[in-house]
Amino acid sequence: PCSVCLHPKTAQKLHVDKKKNLKLRMGRKSYSFPLQQDDRIAEGYINIPAGVEQTQGLGGLSDVVEVLI
């Protein structure tokens, strides 16, 4: 399955550092993805893979993403 990545400090700030899945909403659609923490991802950003079936309905590259906790 497709997973999303966050910097560990971002995951802590969002209180999702202990979660295995992350639910995201862009516009009217929401999806749940496996969560990986990676210190190579810039703090404050979410890496969402593009070009895969699981993310095709999410929206554009710079759209606002809401993390549902």
Coordinates of C-alpha atoms in Angstrom, one line a residue:
P1 CA 0.0 0.0 0.0
C2 CA 0.9 3.6 -0.6
S3 CA 2.2 5.4 2.6
V4 CA 2.6 9.1 3.5
C5 CA 5.7 10.5 5.2
L6 CA 6.3 13.1 7.8
H7 CA 9.4 14.4 9.6
P8 CA 9.4 13.0 13.1
K9 CA 9.1 16.6 14.6
T10 CA 6.1 17.3 12.5
A11 CA 4.5 14.1 13.6
Q12 CA 5.0 15.1 17.2
K13 CA 3.5 18.5 16.7
L14 CA 0.5 17.0 15.1
H15 CA 0.3 14.4 17.9
V16 CA 0.4 11.5 15.4
D17 CA 3.9 10.3 16.2
K18 CA 2.5 7.1 17.8
K19 CA 0.0 6.4 15.0
K20 CA 0.4 3.7 12.3
N21 CA -2.1 5.3 9.9
L22 CA -2.8 8.9 9.0
K23 CA -6.2 10.2 7.8
L24 CA -6.0 13.1 5.4
R25 CA -8.6 15.3 3.8
M26 CA -8.2 17.4 0.7
G27 CA -11.4 19.2 -0.3
R28 CA -14.4 16.9 0.2
K29 CA -12.5 13.6 0.1
S30 CA -10.6 11.9 2.9
Y31 CA -8.3 8.9 2.9
S32 CA -6.4 6.8 5.4
F33 CA -2.8 5.9 4.6
P34 CA 0.0 4.0 6.5
L35 CA 2.3 6.6 8.1
Q36 CA 6.1 6.6 8.0
Q37 CA 8.3 9.0 9.7
D38 CA 11.4 10.2 7.9
D39 CA 13.9 12.9 8.9
R40 CA 14.6 13.5 5.2
I41 CA 11.2 15.1 4.8
A42 CA 11.2 18.9 5.4
E43 CA 9.5 19.8 8.7
G44 CA 5.9 21.0 8.2
Y45 CA 5.4 19.1 5.0
I46 CA 3.6 15.8 4.2
N47 CA 5.0 13.6 1.4
I48 CA 2.1 12.1 -0.4
P49 CA 3.0 9.9 -3.4
A50 CA 1.6 11.0 -6.7
G51 CA 0.8 8.9 -9.7
V52 CA -0.6 5.9 -7.7
E53 CA -4.2 4.8 -7.6
Q54 CA -4.6 5.4 -3.9
T55 CA -3.9 9.1 -4.2
Q56 CA -5.5 10.0 -7.5
G57 CA -8.6 11.7 -6.0
L58 CA -6.7 13.9 -3.5
G59 CA -6.1 17.0 -5.6
G60 CA -3.2 19.1 -6.8
L61 CA 0.4 19.2 -5.8
S62 CA 0.1 22.4 -3.6
D63 CA -3.5 22.0 -2.3
V64 CA -4.1 22.3 1.4
V65 CA -4.1 19.0 3.3
E66 CA -5.9 18.6 6.6
V67 CA -4.7 16.0 9.0
L68 CA -7.7 14.4 10.8
I69 CA -6.8 13.3 14.3

